[in-house]
Amino acid sequence: MEFYRSQILVCTGTGCASSNSHGIIAAFEEELKKAGIEKEVKVVHTGCFGLCENGPVVIIYPEGAFYSRIKVSDVERIVSEHLVKGRIVTELLYKESIDENNNIHSLDNVDFYKKQRRVALRNCGVIDPENIDEYIAFDGYQALAKCLTELSRDDVIDIIKKSGLRGRGGGGFPTGMKWQFAKQPESDIKYVCCNADEGDPGAFMDRSVLEGDPHAVLEAMTIAGYAIGAQQGYIYVRAEYPIAVKRLRIAINQARENGLLGNNIFGTDFSFDIDLRLGSGAFVCGEETALIASIEGQRGEPRPRPPFPAVKGLFGKPTLLNNVETYANICQIILNGPEWFASMGTEKSKGTKVFALGGKINNTGLVEIPMGTTLREVIYEIGGGIPNGKKFKAAQTGGPSGGCIPASHLDVPIDYDNLISIGSMMGSGGMIVMDEDNCMVDIAKFFLEFTVDESCGKCPPCRIGTRRMLEMLNKITSGNGEPGDIEKLEKLAVNIKASALCGLGQTAPNPVLSTIRYFRDEYEAHINEKRCPAGVCKALLNYVIDPEKCKGCSLCSRACPAGAISGQIKSPYTIDSSKCIKCGACESTCKFGAISRK
């Protein structure tokens, strides 16, 4: 066993990798050799630390120095000063990780982390995901050993039931009950599947778990296989996640080499193996019956239920299907007990939930919070508030299947039932924050455009109905809306929800319904006043010059590509709205704030 005086943890998740974290790793290895300390200091590739806004992130232990937004050019200085001379380079540290005396805080005292509780993400940013020994050192595969040597199949299912864990893929169905349903049918063959087809815009929760802790999913799927009597598992992961796919393949091979997948695991009569199936990015394949069809090599289309997959699923056999985050909780529940997990969260929503926090927020990143945390805490304490002092307007949760939560509900505790009651849903965990500059009609149109593009076309309510809704939204945002259009949208939305075949179609109208519910005045302004209050919809937009602020510098006129601005030097200029193409070049060029959108 090798011992090191220092360890350099470098995030190599997708976000930091896109900012050249692999180049940073290479630079560290080179500089450590130059300094002659390459045998004293270990460079560790890890998964996502969560604070994506400040990547690439490097943490050096034992000091716990949290370096953020590191560049290759910073590496030589960190090695020479910190690792050779013992002087931490404080100006490169994440500003909230040190106090006024430059003393390093524990990450638990940093605002971004202090209200989080990492269960599904417990190993992300902590271990090397490509090294099974590191996973084992953090209690890896102990839960599987406990299940196979100490617990019966019914015992395992009973533990999951008592924990109160609900599916983290969107619907929130009780996980233990789903496992029980898959165990009940008698069959010579059963399957365990993992839904890693994360398709919501702005969502990257499952990707980060697979990139940072793939063995946690493999171990949990194997436990599920034991519990329901399955011998084969499949992980359905989108091909657009190359790092996740690579690490899953490495993890599967390592588990097989160590006898943790395959025949007679831990010397018992239980055998189980896992294979990957790559999806091509169809959003509808996140629906369980469409996913199953895709694994079978068929077109990814949903089918009516019943029969449910627990009775007749993959290749016509009983099948258990959970998503990545659901599996990521299983081993900790087995090791720590169902009461431990149930002690977190709310009465009907136990445990924690991972959210991908994005949009108009200072701390973009990945957060894991106890159920029942309020949106205000997430936005202003963990997320660091809205950039540039703008006002919070809404948060979109649940992706194209969810809805928009307005400022009036900032203090509603986040759990499955509360979100549904206010017109949104948990979904897989995307949370996109919007400020006063967002047009809510345009937001609804964006999500509906996504749904129309991703519809498989099998059922008319989704194939035709969502397209008719999109046509009405385009009509409203282009200045051609008419009285009664809002009511038509609502009526059509209700009918689609009641008649679409699968969850994609049934939830597609949610963004429209929630924005009408909370921001009806914006719809009415678009229709009745031919005005976009947020100044986003170009057809309803006019640029005007305030003659009292205009200095007659002519910069706007020179920047205008359409020749729509005229005037004399040192006199106020004017905009000819009939020529204006509404590109915004004049507004961004003006140094005196004389040009505004009306």
XYZ file of C-alpha atoms in Angstrom:
598
model
C 0.000 0.000 0.000
C 1.284 3.433 -0.956
C 1.026 6.448 1.336
C 1.089 10.063 0.235
C 1.578 13.229 2.261
C -0.827 15.128 0.007
C -3.583 14.316 -2.434
C -4.748 16.571 -5.248
C -8.395 15.917 -6.131
C -9.289 17.211 -9.579
C -12.845 17.192 -10.897
C -13.067 15.319 -14.202
C -16.829 15.408 -14.605
C -18.234 16.717 -17.871
C -18.415 20.350 -16.714
C -14.818 20.603 -15.529
C -13.557 18.365 -18.345
C -15.003 20.868 -20.818
C -12.864 23.520 -19.098
C -9.687 21.467 -19.577
C -9.404 19.681 -16.224
C -7.486 16.904 -18.005
C -4.913 19.481 -19.084
C -4.695 20.611 -15.464
C -4.062 17.024 -14.348
C -1.288 16.639 -16.925
C 0.253 19.916 -15.757
C 0.180 18.784 -12.108
C 1.864 15.498 -12.970
C 4.558 17.321 -14.930
C 5.198 19.934 -12.236
C 5.320 17.317 -9.468
C 8.031 15.482 -11.405
C 9.977 18.691 -11.899
C 9.795 19.336 -8.164
C 10.827 15.755 -7.400
C 7.770 15.045 -5.247
C 5.741 12.861 -7.591
C 6.036 9.926 -5.138
C 4.841 12.059 -2.224
C 1.790 13.629 -3.805
C -1.024 11.770 -5.576
C -3.241 13.284 -8.272
C -6.761 11.828 -8.085
C -9.390 12.037 -10.853
C -12.790 12.526 -9.231
C -16.372 13.199 -10.207
C -18.347 16.407 -9.790
C -17.902 18.459 -6.583
C -21.210 20.176 -7.278
C -20.100 23.790 -7.520
C -19.953 23.791 -11.312
C -20.032 27.603 -11.527
C -16.493 27.677 -10.119
C -14.930 24.840 -12.107
C -12.422 23.542 -12.797
C -12.182 22.689 -9.102
C -9.065 21.339 -7.364
C -9.010 20.376 -3.674
C -5.732 19.587 -1.945
C -5.717 17.470 1.207
C -4.925 17.261 4.097
C -5.349 21.056 4.220
C -8.688 20.971 2.374
C -7.651 23.915 0.176
C -10.486 24.523 -2.313
C -9.000 26.030 -5.473
C -11.561 27.195 -8.036
C -11.532 28.221 -11.701
C -8.037 26.863 -12.031
C -6.095 27.270 -15.257
C -3.124 25.271 -16.505
C -1.015 28.383 -15.941
C -1.887 28.302 -12.202
C -0.524 24.801 -11.626
C 3.196 25.628 -11.434
C 2.507 28.221 -8.743
C 0.304 25.880 -6.681
C 2.964 23.169 -6.772
C 5.904 25.439 -5.957
C 4.144 27.460 -3.272
C 1.643 25.096 -1.695
C 3.117 21.629 -2.175
C 6.813 22.494 -1.966
C 6.945 25.510 0.388
C 3.736 24.853 2.314
C 2.240 28.254 1.524
C -1.359 28.039 0.315
C -2.073 30.314 -2.664
C -5.016 32.103 -1.043
C -5.934 34.308 -4.003
C -6.712 31.180 -6.067
C -8.984 29.686 -3.403
C -12.773 29.758 -3.658
C -13.518 33.004 -1.839
C -16.121 31.533 0.531
C -13.800 28.736 1.667
C -11.620 31.117 3.718
C -12.342 33.723 6.393
C -11.008 37.265 6.729
C -7.798 35.886 8.261
C -7.293 33.484 5.345
C -8.113 30.460 7.512
C -9.581 27.585 5.531
C -13.171 26.610 6.306
C -14.471 23.083 6.199
C -16.707 22.727 3.145
C -19.573 22.084 5.566
C -19.315 25.761 6.535
C -19.461 27.072 2.964
C -22.910 28.456 2.111
C -23.229 26.282 -0.977
C -22.696 23.076 1.024
C -23.881 23.784 4.584
C -27.582 23.041 3.950
C -26.916 20.062 1.718
C -27.013 16.407 2.801
C -25.111 14.215 0.389
C -26.451 10.673 0.180
C -26.768 9.887 -3.530
C -23.747 12.150 -4.166
C -21.753 10.977 -1.146
C -18.763 9.740 -3.166
C -18.874 12.249 -6.021
C -15.792 14.433 -5.829
C -14.363 12.180 -3.100
C -13.157 9.011 -4.826
C -11.588 8.043 -8.130
C -14.588 6.558 -9.992
C -12.296 4.396 -12.109
C -10.718 2.680 -9.088
C -12.845 -0.024 -7.439
C -10.473 -0.128 -4.457
C -11.397 3.434 -3.545
C -15.102 2.591 -3.716
C -14.529 -0.455 -1.510
C -12.562 1.696 0.957
C -15.706 3.821 1.380
C -17.864 0.803 2.376
C -18.424 -0.236 -1.214
C -20.107 -3.623 -1.762
C -20.668 -4.102 1.973
C -24.411 -3.599 1.464
C -24.438 -6.334 -1.189
C -22.487 -8.669 1.101
C -24.962 -7.993 3.907
C -27.936 -8.741 1.671
C -26.522 -11.988 0.286
C -25.228 -13.381 3.588
C -27.592 -11.998 6.247
C -30.904 -10.962 4.674
C -33.628 -12.807 2.816
C -35.150 -11.371 -0.352
C -38.214 -10.304 1.632
C -35.990 -8.676 4.257
C -34.352 -6.503 1.612
C -37.675 -5.387 0.159
C -39.034 -4.705 3.638
C -36.065 -2.417 4.398
C -36.652 -0.427 1.218
C -40.362 -0.165 2.021
C -39.715 1.058 5.565
C -37.247 3.683 4.338
C -40.004 5.500 2.448
C -37.792 5.875 -0.637
C -39.797 7.025 -3.655
C -38.638 6.843 -7.261
C -36.383 9.759 -8.149
C -37.176 9.619 -11.859
C -40.244 11.833 -11.738
C -43.412 10.048 -10.661
C -42.334 9.367 -7.087
C -43.780 5.832 -6.916
C -42.770 3.977 -3.700
C -39.608 2.046 -4.544
C -40.166 -0.841 -2.113
C -43.641 -1.418 -3.512
C -42.272 -1.510 -7.059
C -39.683 -4.095 -5.956
C -42.432 -6.142 -4.307
C -44.511 -6.114 -7.496
C -41.493 -7.337 -9.517
C -40.767 -10.134 -7.026
C -44.292 -11.548 -6.975
C -44.601 -13.058 -10.487
C -43.176 -16.545 -10.919
C -40.793 -16.578 -13.882
C -37.648 -18.393 -14.937
C -36.165 -15.076 -16.108
C -36.464 -11.589 -14.668
C -34.610 -8.366 -15.395
C -33.402 -5.300 -13.522
C -33.053 -2.128 -15.592
C -31.612 1.294 -14.847
C -32.996 4.368 -16.564
C -30.026 6.635 -17.266
C -31.696 8.312 -20.235
C -31.650 11.766 -18.680
C -33.289 14.045 -21.233
C -34.706 17.111 -19.437
C -33.149 20.392 -20.624
C -30.648 21.559 -18.007
C -30.625 18.264 -16.073
C -27.356 16.475 -15.279
C -28.009 14.695 -11.957
C -27.832 11.099 -13.191
C -24.863 11.854 -15.419
C -22.908 13.175 -12.445
C -23.651 10.098 -10.326
C -22.528 7.772 -13.109
C -19.389 9.840 -13.708
C -18.510 10.134 -10.031
C -19.721 6.898 -8.411
C -20.667 4.207 -10.960
C -20.159 1.269 -8.584
C -22.943 2.564 -6.321
C -25.411 1.948 -9.154
C -23.964 -1.463 -10.028
C -24.100 -2.595 -6.394
C -27.671 -1.370 -5.960
C -28.847 -3.070 -9.159
C -27.273 -6.324 -7.973
C -29.117 -5.986 -4.647
C -32.339 -5.383 -6.589
C -31.629 -8.477 -8.690
C -31.268 -10.545 -5.537
C -34.458 -9.086 -4.054
C -36.716 -9.832 -7.037
C -34.990 -12.982 -8.294
C -33.333 -11.610 -11.450
C -30.084 -12.720 -13.042
C -29.490 -9.970 -15.608
C -29.424 -6.189 -15.505
C -29.271 -3.500 -18.173
C -28.282 0.136 -17.858
C -29.898 2.237 -20.576
C -27.676 5.302 -20.896
C -27.665 7.961 -23.578
C -24.664 7.903 -25.902
C -24.248 11.676 -25.416
C -22.701 10.873 -22.003
C -19.292 9.553 -23.152
C -17.560 9.986 -19.772
C -20.384 8.189 -17.960
C -20.377 5.379 -20.528
C -16.607 4.980 -20.253
C -16.666 4.816 -16.460
C -19.589 2.420 -16.394
C -17.709 0.060 -18.702
C -14.610 0.261 -16.503
C -16.695 -0.319 -13.360
C -18.527 -3.320 -14.834
C -15.249 -4.946 -15.875
C -13.707 -4.284 -12.454
C -16.742 -5.747 -10.672
C -16.567 -8.856 -12.838
C -12.813 -9.254 -12.217
C -13.404 -9.042 -8.463
C -16.274 -11.533 -8.469
C -18.864 -8.875 -7.632
C -20.737 -9.487 -10.867
C -21.102 -12.890 -12.478
C -21.605 -16.330 -10.980
C -21.827 -17.221 -7.279
C -21.281 -13.729 -5.905
C -19.684 -13.815 -2.422
C -19.668 -17.608 -2.621
C -23.464 -17.824 -2.646
C -25.754 -19.429 -5.201
C -26.778 -15.986 -6.481
C -25.535 -14.927 -9.930
C -26.084 -11.587 -11.611
C -24.524 -9.613 -14.445
C -25.023 -6.163 -15.971
C -24.670 -4.890 -19.534
C -24.992 -1.456 -21.114
C -27.386 -0.374 -23.813
C -26.805 3.028 -25.415
C -29.701 5.287 -26.324
C -29.580 7.779 -29.176
C -31.079 10.674 -27.218
C -34.834 10.308 -27.760
C -36.574 12.008 -24.839
C -39.520 9.614 -25.030
C -37.186 6.714 -24.178
C -37.133 8.001 -20.625
C -40.670 6.570 -20.373
C -40.311 3.043 -19.041
C -42.171 1.099 -21.732
C -40.455 3.078 -24.528
C -37.097 2.436 -22.843
C -37.823 -1.280 -22.692
C -38.782 -1.306 -26.363
C -35.507 0.431 -27.239
C -33.426 -2.115 -25.283
C -35.213 -4.833 -27.236
C -34.073 -3.182 -30.463
C -37.487 -1.825 -31.378
C -38.574 1.733 -32.070
C -38.752 3.652 -28.784
C -42.501 4.053 -28.427
C -44.597 3.648 -25.277
C -47.280 0.997 -25.007
C -50.490 0.978 -22.996
C -50.381 -0.240 -19.411
C -51.407 -2.655 -17.941
C -49.650 -5.003 -18.149
C -47.002 -3.142 -16.205
C -43.296 -3.950 -16.640
C -43.261 -5.714 -13.243
C -45.538 -8.322 -14.831
C -44.558 -8.184 -18.499
C -41.569 -6.022 -19.309
C -38.274 -6.604 -21.101
C -38.587 -9.481 -23.605
C -42.009 -10.178 -22.074
C -40.517 -11.044 -18.664
C -41.070 -9.382 -15.236
C -38.837 -6.323 -15.087
C -37.832 -3.842 -12.403
C -36.948 -0.356 -13.641
C -35.585 2.482 -11.489
C -33.516 5.526 -12.353
C -29.902 6.279 -11.411
C -30.592 8.443 -8.371
C -33.038 5.926 -6.917
C -30.383 3.208 -7.065
C -27.754 5.586 -5.649
C -29.679 5.647 -2.340
C -30.102 1.890 -1.926
C -26.739 0.854 -0.448
C -26.795 3.578 2.184
C -30.297 2.526 3.227
C -29.150 -1.087 3.618
C -26.051 -0.127 5.630
C -27.554 2.591 7.814
C -31.062 1.239 8.188
C -34.447 2.433 6.941
C -35.006 4.603 10.018
C -31.881 6.626 9.216
C -33.169 7.432 5.734
C -36.740 8.053 6.902
C -35.465 10.541 9.500
C -34.676 12.939 6.636
C -37.305 14.728 4.610
C -41.041 15.127 5.161
C -43.837 12.792 6.194
C -44.588 11.584 2.673
C -41.295 12.393 0.941
C -38.363 10.815 2.756
C -34.653 11.330 2.240
C -32.893 13.804 -0.013
C -33.265 14.981 -3.605
C -30.578 15.958 -6.095
C -31.232 19.025 -8.249
C -29.321 20.434 -11.200
C -29.471 24.136 -10.429
C -29.183 26.340 -13.511
C -30.425 29.433 -15.284
C -30.347 32.883 -13.657
C -28.507 31.830 -10.496
C -25.071 32.694 -9.116
C -24.068 29.189 -8.012
C -24.877 26.985 -10.968
C -24.296 23.391 -10.013
C -25.456 20.150 -8.482
C -27.112 20.193 -5.065
C -28.555 17.505 -2.806
C -30.992 18.719 -0.181
C -33.265 17.076 2.379
C -36.868 16.889 1.184
C -38.781 19.778 2.701
C -36.117 22.402 2.067
C -37.789 25.530 0.727
C -37.186 27.018 -2.685
C -36.041 30.230 -0.992
C -33.250 28.349 0.786
C -32.160 26.720 -2.470
C -32.195 29.969 -4.469
C -30.774 32.443 -1.986
C -28.676 30.424 0.461
C -27.342 27.506 -1.567
C -27.628 29.116 -4.992
C -26.274 32.498 -3.903
C -29.186 34.509 -5.304
C -29.896 36.046 -8.698
C -27.047 37.681 -10.684
C -26.832 41.455 -11.102
C -29.375 42.178 -8.380
C -32.296 41.079 -10.546
C -35.587 39.939 -9.019
C -36.484 36.262 -8.849
C -39.467 35.532 -11.086
C -39.937 31.764 -11.247
C -38.238 28.392 -11.068
C -39.007 25.621 -13.508
C -38.874 22.128 -12.002
C -39.612 18.855 -13.711
C -38.411 19.939 -17.128
C -40.923 19.744 -20.011
C -43.204 17.718 -17.738
C -43.115 20.212 -14.877
C -44.238 23.722 -14.221
C -43.097 27.142 -13.111
C -43.051 28.064 -9.421
C -43.572 31.824 -8.858
C -42.072 34.032 -6.146
C -45.271 33.727 -4.088
C -44.357 30.075 -3.439
C -40.710 30.595 -2.488
C -41.409 29.287 1.030
C -43.238 26.116 0.023
C -41.263 23.051 1.213
C -40.002 21.079 -1.762
C -41.445 17.564 -1.866
C -43.472 15.448 -4.280
C -46.930 16.420 -3.075
C -46.290 20.129 -2.498
C -44.893 20.626 -5.987
C -47.873 18.892 -7.579
C -50.290 20.985 -5.516
C -48.804 24.219 -6.899
C -48.833 23.029 -10.512
C -45.327 21.682 -10.933
C -43.653 18.348 -10.213
C -40.368 16.964 -8.924
C -39.390 15.348 -12.186
C -35.894 13.923 -12.323
C -34.467 17.041 -10.672
C -33.828 19.883 -13.089
C -34.346 23.331 -11.555
C -34.034 26.308 -13.910
C -34.209 29.740 -12.299
C -35.697 32.749 -14.117
C -35.525 36.458 -13.341
C -37.503 39.547 -14.312
C -36.031 39.527 -17.820
C -37.665 36.217 -18.729
C -40.955 36.155 -20.639
C -43.125 33.388 -19.227
C -45.067 32.951 -22.466
C -41.767 32.446 -24.251
C -40.670 29.960 -21.560
C -43.850 27.935 -22.057
C -43.235 27.996 -25.815
C -39.643 26.787 -25.348
C -40.683 23.700 -23.383
C -43.575 22.938 -25.714
C -41.259 23.186 -28.734
C -39.048 20.594 -27.031
C -41.996 18.277 -26.411
C -43.272 18.599 -29.983
C -39.819 17.736 -31.324
C -39.464 14.752 -28.972
C -42.952 13.279 -29.343
C -42.782 9.779 -30.785
C -45.998 10.474 -32.708
C -47.772 7.301 -31.669
C -50.889 8.890 -30.154
C -52.894 11.805 -31.670
C -53.312 13.831 -28.441
C -49.547 14.254 -28.159
C -48.669 14.222 -31.864
C -51.379 16.673 -32.940
C -52.565 18.343 -29.735
C -49.198 19.658 -28.585
C -48.528 21.004 -32.079
C -51.828 22.909 -32.022
C -50.890 24.349 -28.626
C -47.514 25.428 -30.001
C -49.213 27.101 -32.968
C -51.346 29.129 -30.553
C -48.300 30.169 -28.521
C -46.493 31.228 -31.696
C -49.563 33.226 -32.659
C -49.593 34.991 -29.269
C -45.854 35.772 -29.203
C -45.907 37.057 -32.794
C -48.522 39.684 -31.943
C -51.495 37.920 -33.518
C -53.157 36.668 -30.349
C -56.916 37.117 -29.975
C -59.281 37.213 -26.994
C -60.254 33.651 -26.135
C -56.853 32.138 -27.032
C -55.968 31.582 -23.382
C -59.188 29.669 -22.791
C -58.576 27.570 -25.927
C -55.085 26.724 -24.674
C -56.425 25.651 -21.299
C -59.182 23.499 -22.786
C -56.820 21.759 -25.201
C -54.238 21.224 -22.435
C -56.776 19.535 -20.178
C -57.896 17.213 -22.990
C -54.319 16.232 -23.855
C -53.532 15.451 -20.215
C -56.578 13.205 -20.011
C -56.077 11.293 -23.255
C -52.358 11.017 -24.153
C -50.880 7.529 -24.071
C -47.785 8.052 -21.932
C -46.308 10.383 -19.351
C -44.644 12.584 -21.967
C -47.936 13.565 -23.561
C -49.894 13.622 -20.311
C -47.510 16.134 -18.733
C -46.553 18.143 -21.839
C -49.171 20.874 -21.171
C -47.901 21.491 -17.608
C -45.523 24.384 -18.438
C -48.326 26.141 -20.317
C -50.921 25.571 -17.607
C -48.622 26.685 -14.781
C -47.544 29.871 -16.581
C -51.190 30.717 -17.356
C -52.056 30.031 -13.721
C -49.411 32.341 -12.250
C -48.575 34.738 -15.080
C -51.900 35.180 -16.856
C -51.281 38.949 -16.959
C -48.317 38.361 -19.301
C -50.482 36.340 -21.682
C -53.119 39.090 -21.590
C -50.497 41.787 -22.283
C -49.305 39.845 -25.333
C -52.876 39.404 -26.622
C -54.672 42.595 -25.633
C -51.862 45.170 -25.600
C -49.575 43.541 -28.190
C -46.789 43.983 -25.664
C -44.206 41.645 -24.135
C -43.648 42.933 -20.554
C -40.205 41.329 -20.365
C -39.138 42.690 -23.757
C -38.267 39.257 -25.124
C -40.734 38.531 -27.945
C -39.272 40.358 -30.946
C -42.533 40.817 -32.833
C -43.901 42.821 -29.896
C -40.730 44.747 -29.243
C -39.844 48.347 -30.008
C -36.554 50.100 -29.332
C -36.832 53.783 -28.417
C -34.316 56.515 -27.700
C -34.858 58.818 -24.727
C -34.060 62.301 -26.120
C -33.128 63.589 -22.662
C -30.473 60.900 -22.205
C -29.195 60.788 -25.777
C -25.891 62.684 -26.207
C -25.894 62.499 -30.003
C -22.675 60.472 -30.117
C -23.870 58.455 -33.180
C -22.549 55.094 -31.851
C -26.009 53.534 -32.115
C -26.424 54.706 -35.686
C -23.088 53.245 -36.713
C -23.910 49.927 -34.969
C -27.337 49.538 -36.576
C -27.104 46.966 -39.413
C -30.454 48.051 -40.903
C -29.859 51.803 -41.116
C -32.900 52.401 -38.917
C -31.301 55.110 -36.733
C -30.834 58.686 -37.920
C -29.924 62.052 -36.450
C -27.284 64.765 -36.182
C -24.134 64.703 -34.102
C -24.704 66.239 -30.628
C -28.487 66.085 -31.137
C -30.884 63.281 -30.057
C -31.143 60.406 -32.542
C -34.372 58.556 -33.462
C -35.251 54.995 -34.487
C -37.481 54.250 -37.477
C -39.517 51.292 -36.185
C -40.503 50.284 -39.740
C -36.839 49.605 -40.569
C -35.748 48.251 -37.167
C -34.961 44.528 -37.206
C -34.889 44.437 -33.375
C -31.417 42.986 -33.112
C -30.528 44.972 -29.973
C -27.190 46.220 -31.306
C -28.116 49.820 -30.525
C -29.032 49.100 -26.909
C -25.827 47.190 -26.222
C -23.732 49.913 -27.891
C -25.227 52.933 -26.101
C -23.000 54.090 -23.224
C -25.574 56.441 -21.705
C -28.563 54.111 -21.168
C -30.614 56.197 -23.600
C -32.030 53.218 -25.524
C -34.628 50.918 -24.023
C -37.027 48.193 -25.076
C -40.727 48.972 -24.893
